Coordinates of N, CA and C and ligand atoms in Angstrom, one line a residue:
M1068 N -39.1 125.8 -20.3 CA -39.9 124.6 -20.7 C -40.8 125.0 -21.8
V1069 N -41.1 124.1 -22.7 CA -42.0 124.5 -23.8 C -43.2 123.6 -23.8
Y1070 N -44.3 124.2 -23.7 CA -45.6 123.4 -23.7 C -46.3 123.7 -24.9
D1071 N -47.1 122.7 -25.4 CA -48.0 123.0 -26.5 C -49.0 124.1 -26.1
S1072 N -49.4 124.0 -24.9 CA -50.3 125.1 -24.4 C -50.0 125.3 -22.9
I1073 N -50.4 126.5 -22.4 CA -50.1 126.7 -21.0 C -51.0 125.7 -20.2
P1074 N -50.4 125.1 -19.1 CA -51.2 124.1 -18.4 C -52.3 124.9 -17.6
R1075 N -53.4 124.2 -17.3 CA -54.5 124.8 -16.6 C -54.3 124.7 -15.1
T1076 N -53.4 123.9 -14.6 CA -53.0 123.9 -13.2 C -51.5 123.9 -13.2
V1077 N -50.9 124.3 -12.1 CA -49.5 124.1 -11.9 C -49.3 123.2 -10.7
R1078 N -48.5 122.2 -11.0 CA -48.2 121.2 -9.9 C -46.7 121.4 -9.5
I1079 N -46.5 121.8 -8.3 CA -45.2 122.1 -7.7 C -44.8 120.9 -6.8
L1080 N -43.6 120.4 -7.0 CA -43.1 119.3 -6.1 C -41.9 119.8 -5.4
L1081 N -41.9 119.5 -4.1 CA -40.7 119.9 -3.3 C -39.8 118.7 -3.0
L1082 N -38.6 118.7 -3.4 CA -37.6 117.7 -3.1 C -36.5 118.2 -2.3
G1083 N -35.7 117.3 -1.8 CA -34.5 117.7 -1.0 C -34.2 116.8 0.1
E1084 N -33.1 117.0 0.7 CA -32.7 116.1 1.8 C -33.6 116.2 3.0
P1085 N -33.7 115.1 3.9 CA -34.5 115.2 5.1 C -34.1 116.4 6.0
G1086 N -35.0 117.1 6.5 CA -34.7 118.1 7.5 C -34.4 119.5 7.0
V1087 N -34.5 119.7 5.6 CA -34.2 121.0 5.1 C -35.4 122.0 5.2
G1088 N -36.6 121.5 5.5 CA -37.7 122.3 5.8 C -38.8 122.3 4.7
K1089 N -38.9 121.3 3.9 CA -39.9 121.2 2.8 C -41.3 121.3 3.4
T1090 N -41.6 120.5 4.4 CA -42.9 120.5 5.0 C -43.2 121.8 5.7
S1091 N -42.2 122.4 6.3 CA -42.4 123.7 7.0 C -42.7 124.8 6.0
L1092 N -42.0 124.8 4.9 CA -42.3 125.8 3.9 C -43.7 125.7 3.4
I1093 N -44.2 124.5 3.2 CA -45.6 124.4 2.7 C -46.6 124.9 3.8
L1094 N -46.3 124.4 5.0 CA -47.3 124.8 6.1 C -47.2 126.3 6.4
S1095 N -46.0 126.9 6.3 CA -45.8 128.3 6.5 C -46.6 129.1 5.5
L1096 N -46.5 128.6 4.2 CA -47.3 129.3 3.1 C -48.8 129.3 3.4
V1097 N -49.3 128.1 3.9 CA -50.7 127.9 4.0 C -51.2 128.7 5.3
T1098 N -50.5 128.6 6.4 CA -51.0 129.1 7.6 C -50.5 130.5 7.9
E1099 N -49.5 130.9 7.2 CA -48.8 132.2 7.4 C -48.2 132.3 8.8
E1100 N -47.9 131.2 9.4 CA -47.1 131.2 10.6 C -46.3 129.9 10.7
F1101 N -45.2 130.0 11.4 CA -44.3 128.9 11.5 C -44.7 128.0 12.7
T1102 N -44.8 126.7 12.4 CA -45.0 125.7 13.5 C -43.8 124.9 13.7
E1103 N -43.3 124.7 14.9 CA -42.1 124.0 15.2 C -42.3 122.5 14.9
H1104 N -43.4 121.9 15.2 CA -43.6 120.5 15.0 C -44.5 120.3 13.8
V1105 N -43.9 119.8 12.7 CA -44.7 119.5 11.5 C -44.8 118.0 11.3
P1106 N -45.8 117.6 10.6 CA -45.8 116.1 10.2 C -44.7 115.8 9.3
P1107 N -44.3 114.5 9.1 CA -43.3 114.1 8.2 C -43.5 114.6 6.8
K1108 N -44.8 114.6 6.4 CA -45.1 115.0 5.0 C -46.4 115.7 5.0
A1109 N -46.5 116.9 4.3 CA -47.7 117.6 4.2 C -48.7 116.9 3.2
E1110 N -50.0 117.0 3.5 CA -50.9 116.5 2.6 C -50.8 117.3 1.3
E1111 N -51.1 116.7 0.2 CA -51.2 117.5 -1.1 C -52.2 118.7 -0.9
I1112 N -51.8 119.9 -1.2 CA -52.8 121.0 -1.1 C -53.0 121.6 -2.5
T1113 N -54.2 122.1 -2.6 CA -54.6 122.9 -3.8 C -54.9 124.3 -3.4
I1114 N -54.1 125.2 -4.0 CA -54.4 126.7 -3.8 C -55.3 127.1 -4.9
P1115 N -56.5 127.6 -4.6 CA -57.5 128.0 -5.6 C -56.9 129.2 -6.5
A1116 N -57.4 129.2 -7.8 CA -56.9 130.2 -8.7 C -57.0 131.6 -8.2
D1117 N -58.1 131.9 -7.5 CA -58.3 133.3 -7.2 C -57.4 133.9 -6.1
V1118 N -56.7 133.0 -5.4 CA -55.7 133.5 -4.4 C -54.3 133.3 -4.9
T1119 N -54.1 132.9 -6.1 CA -52.7 132.9 -6.7 C -52.4 134.1 -7.6
P1120 N -51.2 134.6 -7.5 CA -51.0 135.8 -8.3 C -51.2 135.6 -9.8
E1121 N -51.0 134.4 -10.3 CA -51.2 134.1 -11.7 C -52.6 133.6 -12.0
Q1122 N -53.4 133.5 -11.1 CA -54.8 133.0 -11.3 C -54.9 131.6 -11.9
V1123 N -54.0 130.8 -11.4 CA -54.0 129.4 -11.9 C -54.0 128.5 -10.7
P1124 N -55.0 127.5 -10.6 CA -55.0 126.6 -9.5 C -53.6 125.9 -9.4
T1125 N -53.1 125.8 -8.1 CA -51.8 125.3 -7.9 C -51.8 124.2 -6.9
N1126 N -51.2 123.0 -7.3 CA -51.1 121.9 -6.3 C -49.7 121.9 -5.8
I1127 N -49.6 121.7 -4.5 CA -48.2 121.6 -3.9 C -48.0 120.3 -3.3
V1128 N -46.9 119.6 -3.6 CA -46.7 118.2 -3.2 C -45.4 118.1 -2.5
D1129 N -45.5 117.5 -1.3 CA -44.4 117.3 -0.4 C -43.9 115.8 -0.6
I1130 N -42.6 115.6 -0.3 CA -42.2 114.2 -0.2 C -41.5 113.9 1.1
N1131 N -41.5 112.6 1.5 CA -40.7 112.2 2.7 C -40.0 110.9 2.3
V1132 N -38.7 111.0 2.2 CA -38.0 109.8 1.7 C -38.0 108.7 2.7
A1133 N -38.3 108.9 3.9 CA -38.4 107.8 4.9 C -39.7 107.1 4.7
E1134 N -40.7 107.7 4.2 CA -42.0 107.1 4.0 C -42.3 106.6 2.6
Q1135 N -41.5 107.1 1.6 CA -41.9 106.9 0.3 C -40.7 106.1 -0.4
S1136 N -41.0 105.3 -1.4 CA -40.0 104.6 -2.1 C -39.5 105.6 -3.2
L1137 N -38.3 105.3 -3.7 CA -37.7 106.1 -4.8 C -38.6 106.1 -6.0
E1138 N -39.2 104.9 -6.2 CA -40.2 104.8 -7.3 C -41.3 105.8 -7.2
Q1139 N -41.9 105.9 -6.0 CA -43.0 106.8 -5.7 C -42.5 108.2 -6.0
V1140 N -41.3 108.6 -5.5 CA -40.8 109.9 -5.7 C -40.6 110.2 -7.2
G1141 N -40.1 109.2 -7.9 CA -40.0 109.3 -9.4 C -41.3 109.6 -10.0
E1142 N -42.3 108.9 -9.6 CA -43.7 109.1 -10.2 C -44.1 110.5 -9.9
E1143 N -43.8 111.1 -8.7 CA -44.2 112.5 -8.5 C -43.5 113.4 -9.4
I1144 N -42.2 113.1 -9.7 CA -41.4 114.0 -10.6 C -42.1 114.0 -11.9
E1145 N -42.5 112.8 -12.4 CA -43.2 112.7 -13.7 C -44.4 113.6 -13.7
K1146 N -45.2 113.6 -12.6 CA -46.5 114.4 -12.6 C -46.3 115.9 -12.5
A1147 N -45.1 116.3 -11.9 CA -44.9 117.7 -11.6 C -44.7 118.6 -12.8
H1148 N -45.0 119.8 -12.8 CA -44.6 120.8 -13.8 C -43.3 121.5 -13.5
V1149 N -43.1 121.7 -12.2 CA -41.9 122.4 -11.7 C -41.4 121.8 -10.4
I1150 N -40.1 121.7 -10.2 CA -39.6 121.1 -9.1 C -38.8 122.1 -8.2
C1151 N -39.1 122.2 -7.0 CA -38.3 123.0 -6.1 C -37.4 122.1 -5.3
I1152 N -36.0 122.2 -5.5 CA -35.1 121.4 -4.7 C -34.6 122.3 -3.5
V1153 N -35.0 121.9 -2.3 CA -34.7 122.7 -1.2 C -33.5 122.2 -0.5
F1154 N -32.6 123.1 0.0 CA -31.5 122.8 0.8 C -31.5 123.7 2.0
S1155 N -30.7 123.4 3.0 CA -30.6 124.2 4.2 C -29.3 125.1 4.1
V1156 N -29.5 126.4 4.2 CA -28.3 127.2 3.9 C -27.2 127.0 5.0
E1157 N -27.6 126.4 6.1 CA -26.5 126.2 7.1 C -26.0 124.8 7.1
N1158 N -26.3 124.1 6.1 CA -25.9 122.7 6.0 C -25.3 122.4 4.6
Q1159 N -24.0 122.5 4.5 CA -23.4 122.4 3.1 C -23.7 121.1 2.5
E1160 N -23.8 120.0 3.3 CA -24.0 118.7 2.7 C -25.4 118.7 1.9
T1161 N -26.4 119.4 2.4 CA -27.7 119.4 1.7 C -27.6 120.2 0.4
L1162 N -26.6 121.2 0.3 CA -26.4 121.9 -1.0 C -25.6 121.0 -1.9
N1163 N -24.6 120.3 -1.4 CA -23.8 119.4 -2.2 C -24.7 118.3 -2.9
K1164 N -25.7 117.8 -2.2 CA -26.5 116.7 -2.7 C -27.4 117.2 -3.8
I1165 N -27.5 118.5 -4.0 CA -28.4 119.0 -5.2 C -27.7 118.5 -6.5
A1166 N -26.4 118.7 -6.6 CA -25.7 118.4 -7.9 C -25.4 116.9 -7.9
T1167 N -25.1 116.3 -6.7 CA -24.6 114.9 -6.8 C -25.8 114.0 -6.8
Y1168 N -26.9 114.4 -6.3 CA -28.0 113.4 -6.2 C -29.3 113.9 -6.9
W1169 N -29.8 115.1 -6.4 CA -31.2 115.4 -6.7 C -31.4 115.8 -8.2
L1170 N -30.5 116.6 -8.7 CA -30.7 117.0 -10.1 C -30.5 115.8 -11.1
P1171 N -29.5 114.9 -10.9 CA -29.5 113.7 -11.7 C -30.7 112.9 -11.5
F1172 N -31.2 112.8 -10.3 CA -32.4 112.0 -10.1 C -33.7 112.6 -10.8
V1173 N -33.7 113.9 -10.8 CA -34.9 114.5 -11.6 C -34.7 114.2 -13.0
R1174 N -33.5 114.3 -13.6 CA -33.2 114.0 -15.0 C -33.6 112.6 -15.3
D1175 N -33.2 111.7 -14.4 CA -33.5 110.3 -14.7 C -35.0 110.0 -14.8
N1176 N -35.8 110.9 -14.2 CA -37.3 110.7 -14.1 C -38.0 111.7 -15.0
S1177 N -37.3 112.4 -15.9 CA -38.0 113.3 -16.8 C -37.6 112.9 -18.2
S1178 N -38.5 113.4 -19.1 CA -38.2 113.2 -20.6 C -37.0 114.0 -21.0
E1179 N -36.2 113.5 -21.9 CA -34.9 114.2 -22.3 C -35.3 115.4 -23.1
E1180 N -36.3 115.3 -23.9 CA -36.6 116.5 -24.8 C -37.1 117.7 -24.0
F1181 N -37.6 117.4 -22.9 CA -38.5 118.3 -22.2 C -38.2 118.4 -20.8
R1182 N -37.1 119.2 -20.4 CA -36.7 119.2 -19.0 C -37.6 120.1 -18.2
K1183 N -38.0 119.6 -17.1 CA -38.9 120.4 -16.2 C -38.1 121.5 -15.5
P1184 N -38.6 122.7 -15.4 CA -37.9 123.8 -14.7 C -37.7 123.4 -13.2
V1185 N -36.5 123.8 -12.7 CA -36.1 123.5 -11.3 C -35.8 124.8 -10.7
I1186 N -36.3 125.0 -9.4 CA -36.0 126.1 -8.6 C -35.1 125.6 -7.5
L1187 N -34.0 126.3 -7.3 CA -33.2 125.9 -6.1 C -33.5 126.8 -4.9
V1188 N -33.8 126.2 -3.8 CA -34.4 127.0 -2.7 C -33.5 126.8 -1.5
G1189 N -32.8 127.9 -1.0 CA -32.0 127.8 0.2 C -32.8 128.3 1.3
N1190 N -33.3 127.3 2.2 CA -34.1 127.6 3.3 C -33.3 127.9 4.6
K1191 N -33.9 128.4 5.6 CA -33.4 128.7 6.9 C -32.4 129.9 6.9
I1192 N -32.7 130.9 6.1 CA -31.8 132.0 6.1 C -31.8 132.8 7.4
D1193 N -32.8 132.5 8.3 CA -32.8 133.1 9.6 C -31.6 132.7 10.4
L1194 N -31.0 131.6 10.1 CA -29.9 131.1 10.9 C -28.5 131.6 10.5
I1195 N -28.4 132.3 9.4 CA -27.1 132.8 9.0 C -27.2 134.3 8.6
D1196 N -26.1 135.0 8.6 CA -26.2 136.4 8.2 C -25.3 136.7 7.0
Y1197 N -25.3 135.7 6.1 CA -24.6 135.9 4.8 C -25.4 135.2 3.7
S1198 N -25.1 135.4 2.5 CA -25.8 134.7 1.4 C -25.0 133.6 0.8
V1199 N -25.6 132.5 0.5 CA -24.9 131.3 -0.1 C -25.2 131.3 -1.6
I1200 N -25.9 132.3 -2.1 CA -26.3 132.2 -3.5 C -25.2 132.0 -4.5
D1201 N -24.0 132.6 -4.1 CA -22.8 132.5 -5.0 C -22.4 131.1 -5.2
N1202 N -22.7 130.2 -4.2 CA -22.2 128.8 -4.4 C -23.1 128.0 -5.3
I1203 N -24.2 128.7 -5.8 CA -25.2 127.9 -6.6 C -25.0 128.1 -8.1
W1204 N -24.2 129.2 -8.5 CA -24.2 129.5 -9.9 C -23.5 128.4 -10.7
D1205 N -22.5 127.7 -10.1 CA -21.9 126.6 -10.9 C -22.9 125.5 -11.2
I1206 N -23.7 125.3 -10.2 CA -24.7 124.2 -10.4 C -25.7 124.7 -11.5
A1207 N -26.1 125.9 -11.5 CA -27.1 126.5 -12.4 C -26.4 126.4 -13.9
E1208 N -25.1 126.6 -13.9 CA -24.5 126.6 -15.3 C -24.4 125.1 -15.8
E1209 N -24.2 124.2 -14.9 CA -24.1 122.8 -15.3 C -25.5 122.2 -15.7
Y1210 N -26.5 122.7 -15.0 CA -27.8 122.2 -15.2 C -28.7 123.3 -15.7
P1211 N -28.9 123.5 -17.0 CA -29.7 124.6 -17.5 C -31.1 124.6 -17.1
E1212 N -31.6 123.4 -16.7 CA -33.0 123.4 -16.2 C -33.2 124.2 -15.0
V1213 N -32.1 124.5 -14.3 CA -32.3 125.4 -13.1 C -32.7 126.8 -13.6
D1214 N -33.9 127.1 -13.2 CA -34.5 128.3 -13.8 C -34.3 129.5 -12.9
R1215 N -34.4 129.3 -11.6 CA -34.2 130.4 -10.6 C -33.6 129.8 -9.3
C1216 N -33.0 130.7 -8.5 CA -32.5 130.3 -7.2 C -33.1 131.4 -6.2
I1217 N -33.5 130.9 -5.0 CA -34.1 131.8 -4.1 C -33.7 131.4 -2.7
E1218 N -33.5 132.4 -1.8 CA -33.2 132.1 -0.4 C -34.4 132.5 0.4
C1219 N -34.8 131.7 1.4 CA -36.0 132.0 2.2 C -35.9 131.4 3.6
S1220 N -36.9 131.7 4.4 CA -37.0 131.1 5.7 C -38.5 130.8 6.0
A1221 N -38.7 129.5 6.2 CA -40.1 129.1 6.7 C -40.3 129.7 8.0
K1222 N -39.3 129.8 8.8 CA -39.5 130.3 10.2 C -39.8 131.8 10.3
S1223 N -39.0 132.6 9.6 CA -39.3 134.0 9.6 C -40.2 134.5 8.5
L1224 N -40.7 133.6 7.8 CA -41.7 133.9 6.7 C -41.1 134.8 5.7
I1225 N -39.8 134.6 5.4 CA -39.1 135.5 4.4 C -39.1 134.7 3.1
N1226 N -39.6 135.4 2.1 CA -39.6 134.8 0.7 C -40.4 133.5 0.5
V1227 N -41.3 133.2 1.4 CA -42.0 131.9 1.3 C -43.0 132.0 0.2
S1228 N -43.9 133.0 0.2 CA -44.8 133.1 -0.9 C -44.1 133.4 -2.2
E1229 N -43.0 134.1 -2.2 CA -42.2 134.4 -3.4 C -41.7 133.2 -4.0
M1230 N -41.2 132.2 -3.1 CA -40.7 131.0 -3.7 C -41.8 130.2 -4.5
F1231 N -43.0 130.1 -3.9 CA -44.0 129.4 -4.7 C -44.5 130.2 -5.9
Y1232 N -44.4 131.5 -5.8 CA -44.8 132.4 -6.9 C -43.8 132.2 -8.0
N1233 N -42.5 132.1 -7.7 CA -41.4 131.9 -8.6 C -41.6 130.5 -9.3
A1234 N -42.0 129.6 -8.6 CA -42.2 128.2 -9.2 C -43.4 128.3 -10.2
Q1235 N -44.4 129.0 -9.9 CA -45.5 129.2 -10.8 C -45.0 129.9 -12.1
K1236 N -44.2 131.0 -11.9 CA -43.8 131.8 -13.0 C -42.8 130.9 -13.9
A1237 N -42.1 130.0 -13.3 CA -41.1 129.2 -14.1 C -41.9 128.3 -15.1
V1238 N -43.2 128.0 -14.7 CA -44.0 127.2 -15.6 C -44.7 128.1 -16.6
L1239 N -45.3 129.2 -16.1 CA -46.2 130.0 -16.9 C -45.4 131.0 -17.8
H1240 N -44.3 131.5 -17.3 CA -43.5 132.5 -18.0 C -42.0 132.1 -17.9
P1241 N -41.6 131.0 -18.5 CA -40.2 130.7 -18.4 C -39.2 131.8 -18.9
I1242 N -38.1 132.0 -18.1 CA -37.1 133.0 -18.5 C -36.5 132.6 -19.8
N1243 N -36.0 131.4 -19.9 CA -35.4 130.9 -21.1 C -36.2 129.6 -21.4
P1244 N -36.6 129.4 -22.7 CA -37.2 128.1 -23.0 C -36.1 127.1 -22.8
I1245 N -36.5 126.0 -22.1 CA -35.4 125.0 -21.8 C -35.6 123.8 -22.8
Y1246 N -34.6 123.7 -23.6 CA -34.6 122.6 -24.6 C -33.4 121.7 -24.1
S1247 N -33.5 120.5 -24.5 CA -32.4 119.6 -24.3 C -31.3 120.0 -25.3
I1248 N -30.1 120.3 -24.9 CA -29.1 120.7 -25.8 C -28.8 119.6 -26.8
E1249 N -28.8 118.4 -26.3 CA -28.5 117.2 -27.2 C -29.5 117.2 -28.3
E1250 N -30.8 117.5 -28.0 CA -31.8 117.4 -29.0 C -31.7 118.5 -30.1
Q1251 N -31.1 119.6 -29.7 CA -31.0 120.7 -30.6 C -29.9 120.5 -31.6
E1252 N -28.8 119.8 -31.2 CA -27.7 119.6 -32.0 C -27.9 118.5 -33.1
Ligands
GTP600 P1 -38.3 115.5 6.0 O1 -39.8 115.4 6.4 O2 -37.5 114.7 6.9 O3 -38.1 115.3 4.6 O4 -37.9 117.0 6.4 P2 -38.4 118.4 5.8 O5 -37.5 118.8 4.7 O6 -39.9 118.3 5.5 O7 -38.1 119.4 7.0 P3 -39.2 119.9 8.1 O8 -40.1 120.8 7.6 O9 -39.7 118.7 8.8 O10 -38.2 120.7 9.0 C1 -37.0 120.1 9.7 C2 -36.6 120.9 10.9 O11 -36.1 122.2 10.4 C3 -37.8 121.2 11.8 O12 -37.3 121.2 13.2 C4 -38.2 122.7 11.5 O13 -38.8 123.3 12.6 C5 -36.9 123.3 11.1 N1 -37.0 124.4 10.1 C6 -37.7 124.3 8.9 N2 -37.7 125.5 8.3 C7 -36.9 126.3 9.1 C8 -36.4 127.6 8.9 O14 -36.7 128.4 8.0 N3 -35.6 128.1 9.9 C9 -35.2 127.3 11.0 N4 -34.4 127.9 11.9 N5 -35.7 126.1 11.1 C10 -36.5 125.6 10.2

């Protein structure tokens, strides 16, 4: 993504199918422990600059499609700097929905010139003993705004802080500047 200047805060939005563990990931990050019963939606939280690796205040925003209209979710996409689309590694349908629903929905709510970086997050790796990351490369090829993919577990606290750190890095140090291909031609 190309900014005129580096943003002074990073706003991270978590999207994805119900039950994939969005709220659990946020609460595991904040409390450093897994809670079995989480609210439908985490309150927006702000991580102060001095406890983030990049020293940039970071807002983390959860969604709950049962409680929010698609219009409200679209408004959150507009406000976000980076979007983490979460799926559950043991539920193929939640991975399928990334390409069939969530990535197009993010595009529909973003400016064409300026695609927001997207991180694909495979949660619940504590439930499987193999990696699903190979199933994601086709999606990443089709959608160049996909900046990074990461597997994690809110329950076992594996890669949870790394996931949020990767989201910060996608905004502050993009691997590849993301331009709209249509715009360049
Ligand atoms: P919605 O609020 O419906 O959008 O769901 P969500 O994506 O916020 O998922 P939530 O955090 O509510 O988690 C759904 C269920 O998955 C809960 O029963 C969690 O305890 C469980 N869960 C979340 N993360 C993990 C994980 O890493 N491993 C396992 N085994 N279970 C998890």
